[in-house]
Coordinates of C-alpha atoms in Angstrom, one line a residue:
M117 CA 9.2 -8.4 -10.6
A118 CA 9.6 -5.5 -8.2
R119 CA 9.6 -2.8 -10.9
N120 CA 6.5 -3.9 -12.9
L121 CA 2.9 -2.8 -12.3
W122 CA 0.6 -5.3 -10.6
I123 CA -3.1 -4.5 -10.9
G124 CA -6.4 -6.3 -10.3
A125 CA -8.8 -7.5 -7.7
P126 CA -7.4 -8.9 -4.5
G127 CA -6.3 -12.4 -5.1
R128 CA -6.4 -11.9 -8.9
L129 CA -3.5 -9.6 -9.6
R130 CA -1.8 -9.5 -13.0
E131 CA 1.7 -8.3 -13.7
I132 CA 1.9 -5.8 -16.6
Q133 CA 5.5 -6.1 -17.8
Q134 CA 5.3 -3.5 -20.5
A135 CA 6.4 -0.1 -19.4
A136 CA 3.7 2.6 -19.7
K137 CA 4.1 5.3 -22.3
S138 CA 2.9 7.9 -19.7
W139 CA 2.5 7.6 -16.0
E140 CA 1.1 10.1 -13.6
R141 CA 0.6 9.5 -9.9
T142 CA 0.0 12.9 -8.4
A143 CA -1.9 13.4 -5.2
E144 CA -4.6 16.0 -5.1
L145 CA -3.7 18.4 -2.3
G146 CA -7.2 20.0 -2.1
V147 CA -5.8 23.3 -0.9
A148 CA -8.2 26.2 -1.0
E149 CA -7.0 29.8 -0.7
F150 CA -8.8 32.7 1.0
K151 CA -7.4 36.2 0.4
A152 CA -8.4 38.9 2.9
L153 CA -9.1 42.5 1.9
E154 CA -5.7 43.6 3.3
G155 CA -4.0 41.1 1.0
R156 CA -3.1 38.3 3.4
V157 CA -3.8 34.7 2.3
T158 CA -5.2 31.9 4.4
T159 CA -5.1 28.3 3.1
F160 CA -7.4 25.4 4.0
A161 CA -6.4 21.8 3.3
P162 CA -7.7 18.4 4.2
T163 CA -5.7 16.0 6.3
R164 CA -5.7 13.4 3.6
T165 CA -4.6 13.9 0.0
V166 CA -6.3 11.6 -2.5
R167 CA -4.0 10.2 -5.2
R168 CA -5.0 9.8 -8.9
V169 CA -3.2 7.5 -11.2
K170 CA -3.2 7.8 -15.0
L171 CA -1.6 5.1 -17.2
S172 CA -1.3 5.0 -20.9
F173 CA 0.1 2.1 -23.0
D174 CA 1.0 1.9 -26.7
A175 CA 0.6 -1.4 -28.6
L176 CA -0.2 -3.4 -25.4
E177 CA -0.2 -7.2 -25.5
P178 CA -3.8 -8.4 -26.1
E179 CA -4.0 -10.3 -22.9
D180 CA -2.8 -7.4 -20.8
A181 CA -5.1 -5.0 -22.7
Q182 CA -8.1 -7.3 -22.0
H183 CA -7.2 -7.4 -18.3
L184 CA -7.2 -3.6 -18.0
V185 CA -10.5 -3.3 -20.0
R186 CA -12.2 -5.9 -17.8
L187 CA -11.1 -3.9 -14.7
A188 CA -12.5 -0.7 -16.2
R189 CA -15.8 -2.3 -17.2
R190 CA -16.0 -4.3 -14.0
V191 CA -16.3 -7.6 -15.8
G192 CA -15.5 -10.6 -13.6
T193 CA -13.6 -8.5 -11.0
G194 CA -16.2 -8.4 -8.2
R195 CA -17.7 -5.3 -6.7
G196 CA -14.9 -4.1 -4.5
P197 CA -12.1 -1.6 -5.1
L198 CA -9.0 -2.6 -7.0
V199 CA -5.3 -3.1 -6.1
V200 CA -2.6 -1.1 -7.8
L201 CA 0.9 -2.0 -6.8
D202 CA 2.9 0.9 -8.1
P203 CA 6.4 0.1 -9.3
A204 CA 7.5 3.6 -8.3
S205 CA 6.6 3.0 -4.6
V206 CA 9.4 2.5 -2.2
N207 CA 7.2 2.0 0.9
L208 CA 3.8 0.4 0.7
L209 CA 2.8 1.6 4.2
D210 CA 0.3 4.4 4.6
P211 CA 2.1 7.8 4.8
Y212 CA 1.1 8.5 8.4
Q213 CA 1.7 4.9 9.3
A214 CA 5.3 5.0 8.0
A215 CA 5.9 8.2 9.9
G216 CA 4.5 6.6 13.1
Q217 CA 1.6 9.0 13.2
S218 CA -2.1 8.3 13.7
D219 CA -5.4 9.8 12.5
V220 CA -7.3 8.8 15.7
P221 CA -6.6 9.1 19.4
G222 CA -4.8 6.0 20.7
G223 CA -3.4 5.1 17.3
W224 CA -5.4 1.9 16.8
D225 CA -6.2 2.7 13.2
H226 CA -2.7 1.6 12.0
W227 CA -1.6 -1.1 14.4
F228 CA -2.8 -4.0 16.5
T229 CA -1.1 -5.8 19.3
M230 CA -1.0 -9.4 20.6
N231 CA 0.4 -11.3 23.6
G232 CA 0.5 -9.4 26.8
A233 CA -0.2 -5.9 28.2
V234 CA 0.5 -3.1 25.7
T235 CA -0.2 0.6 25.7
L236 CA 0.0 2.9 22.6
A237 CA 0.9 6.5 23.3
R238 CA 2.4 9.5 21.6
D239 CA 5.8 11.2 22.4
A240 CA 6.6 14.9 22.4
D241 CA 7.0 14.7 18.6
Q242 CA 3.5 13.1 18.1
I243 CA 5.2 9.8 17.1
T244 CA 3.2 6.8 18.2
T245 CA 5.1 4.5 20.6
V246 CA 4.3 1.1 22.1
D247 CA 4.9 0.5 25.8
C248 CA 5.6 -3.2 26.0
Q249 CA 5.1 -4.6 29.5
D250 CA 5.8 -8.2 28.3
A251 CA 8.7 -9.4 26.2
A252 CA 6.4 -11.6 24.2
V253 CA 4.4 -8.7 22.8
A254 CA 3.8 -8.6 19.0
V255 CA 2.8 -5.5 17.0
G256 CA 1.0 -5.9 13.7
W257 CA 0.5 -3.3 11.0
V258 CA -3.1 -2.7 9.7
H259 CA -4.1 -2.1 6.1
G260 CA -7.0 0.3 5.9
T261 CA -9.1 -1.7 3.4
W262 CA -8.0 -5.4 3.2
P263 CA -6.9 -8.1 5.7
G264 CA -3.3 -7.2 4.7
W265 CA -1.2 -5.8 1.9
P266 CA -2.1 -7.5 -1.5
V267 CA 0.4 -9.9 -2.9
A268 CA 0.6 -12.6 -5.5
P269 CA 2.2 -16.1 -5.1
G270 CA 5.9 -15.9 -5.8
M271 CA 6.2 -12.2 -5.1
R272 CA 9.2 -11.2 -3.0
V273 CA 8.3 -9.0 0.0
S274 CA 10.8 -7.2 2.3
W275 CA 9.9 -5.8 5.7
L276 CA 12.0 -3.5 7.9
L277 CA 11.0 -2.8 11.5
P278 CA 10.8 0.7 12.9
A279 CA 14.0 2.6 13.5
G280 CA 15.6 2.1 16.9
W281 CA 14.4 -1.4 17.6
D282 CA 17.2 -3.5 19.1
P283 CA 18.4 -6.0 16.4
A284 CA 19.7 -8.3 19.2
T285 CA 16.2 -9.0 20.5
A286 CA 13.8 -8.1 17.7
V287 CA 11.9 -10.5 15.5
A288 CA 10.6 -9.4 12.0
Q289 CA 7.9 -11.5 10.5
L290 CA 5.5 -11.6 7.5
D291 CA 2.2 -13.4 8.0
W292 CA 0.8 -14.7 4.7
K293 CA -3.0 -14.9 4.2
A294 CA -5.5 -16.4 1.7
A295 CA -8.0 -14.4 -0.3
D296 CA -10.6 -14.7 2.5
G297 CA -8.1 -13.5 5.1
A298 CA -7.4 -16.9 6.6
Y299 CA -3.9 -17.4 7.9
L300 CA -1.5 -19.5 5.8
S301 CA 2.0 -19.3 7.1
T302 CA 4.7 -17.1 8.5
T303 CA 8.2 -16.0 7.3
Q304 CA 10.3 -14.6 10.1
A305 CA 13.8 -13.7 11.1
T306 CA 15.1 -13.5 14.6
A307 CA 17.7 -11.2 16.1
T308 CA 17.3 -8.8 13.3
T309 CA 15.1 -5.8 12.3
G310 CA 14.3 -7.0 8.8
V311 CA 13.1 -10.0 6.8
T312 CA 12.4 -10.9 3.2
G313 CA 10.1 -13.7 2.1
T314 CA 8.3 -15.1 -0.9
A315 CA 4.6 -15.3 -1.0
P316 CA 3.5 -19.0 -0.9
A317 CA 0.9 -20.6 -3.1
G318 CA -2.6 -19.4 -2.4
A319 CA -1.3 -16.1 -0.7
A320 CA -3.4 -13.0 -1.5
F321 CA -2.3 -10.8 1.4
V322 CA 0.6 -10.2 3.8
T323 CA 0.6 -8.6 7.3
P324 CA 3.9 -7.3 8.6
V325 CA 4.5 -8.0 12.3
G326 CA 7.2 -7.0 14.7
R327 CA 8.2 -8.4 18.1
P328 CA 10.5 -6.1 20.1
G329 CA 11.6 -9.0 22.3
A330 CA 12.1 -6.8 25.3
V331 CA 10.2 -4.8 27.9
G332 CA 10.2 -1.0 27.3
L333 CA 9.1 1.8 25.0
F334 CA 9.5 1.4 21.3
G335 CA 8.7 4.0 18.6
L336 CA 6.7 3.0 15.5
A337 CA 8.2 5.4 13.0
G338 CA 10.6 4.5 10.2
A339 CA 9.2 1.0 9.2
C340 CA 9.2 0.0 5.5
L341 CA 7.3 -2.6 3.5
T342 CA 8.4 -3.0 -0.1
L343 CA 8.4 -5.4 -3.0
G344 CA 11.6 -7.1 -4.0
D345 CA 14.1 -4.3 -3.2
A346 CA 15.8 -3.8 0.1
P347 CA 13.6 -1.6 2.3
V348 CA 14.7 1.9 3.2
A349 CA 14.3 3.2 6.8
H350 CA 12.2 6.3 7.1
A351 CA 11.1 6.1 3.4
L352 CA 8.0 8.1 2.6
G353 CA 4.9 5.9 2.8
D354 CA 3.4 5.8 -0.7
G355 CA 0.7 3.6 0.6
C356 CA -1.2 0.8 -1.2
P357 CA -4.6 2.4 -1.4
A358 CA -7.8 0.8 -2.7
M359 CA -8.5 2.3 -6.1
S360 CA -11.4 2.6 -8.6
V361 CA -11.4 3.1 -12.3
T362 CA -12.9 6.5 -13.4
A363 CA -12.1 6.5 -17.1
Y364 CA -10.4 4.5 -19.8
T365 CA -9.8 4.4 -23.6
D366 CA -9.3 1.3 -25.8
V367 CA -8.0 2.0 -29.3
P368 CA -7.0 -0.8 -31.8
A369 CA -3.3 -0.5 -32.7
T370 CA -1.3 -1.5 -35.7
P371 CA -0.7 -4.3 -36.1
L372 CA -3.8 -6.0 -34.6
P373 CA -4.5 -7.5 -32.1
Y374 CA -2.3 -5.0 -30.2
R375 CA -4.2 -2.1 -28.5
N376 CA -3.5 1.3 -27.2
V377 CA -5.1 1.5 -23.7
S378 CA -5.2 4.3 -21.1
I379 CA -6.8 4.0 -17.7
D380 CA -7.5 6.5 -14.9
L381 CA -7.9 5.5 -11.3
V382 CA -8.6 7.3 -8.0
E383 CA -7.9 6.4 -4.4
V384 CA -11.2 5.4 -2.7
R385 CA -12.5 4.4 0.7
G386 CA -14.8 1.9 -1.0
A387 CA -16.3 1.1 -4.3
A388 CA -20.1 0.5 -4.6
F389 CA -21.8 -0.3 -7.9

């Protein structure tokens, strides 16, 4: 399960078990160069790098091909952006989130807190830290588009808390949510820094949560959310961005009804039609 592509609208993901003939997942760096008269070069680059995914399948099963074509033509998928759970991704957290860094002052774009007095700050290395003034404090990780990270019922999800949290006191938990964001249930492990759970029936999203279980300062770098496989501390955050289809091809294959399908997607902030 962990090494197959999952794609679709939130709550309506489909697993594509056939391996793609070609697969490209390059991020656009957007770097512009300016060369001065004396020959020196200055570069300009955006903070965020947008990823484009290109997939191509030969002789794809008819049901899988129809699913991809429906997504491309926006038939029965709703108006929002799509989910692409990339089988090559090791860490589904946002790149900056996994590194404990924030795009905004205070760091509230990537995390939320519950239960007691909490302060988010940055250390000398610009890593976001949480100052827990209550041992009952819980820290939740925020997905930038949806109520959590998209999942499908039966999917195995593993969650590793940030590096340096005390396994003797920490609690790692996964909060499962329905398609409308309503809370369903929790899978948690006490006195450890990691937990693995199976998405229950009706689950469309999961929110990873950590409880340090002690008073003090805790860094938020090094966490990892992954599918199936054991999570890896400090793994690069590949993210789980919302995506939109920008192009596709659908060519009948031999023998029918198999089809050769290619699909191009781009990371988006939203998708309006």
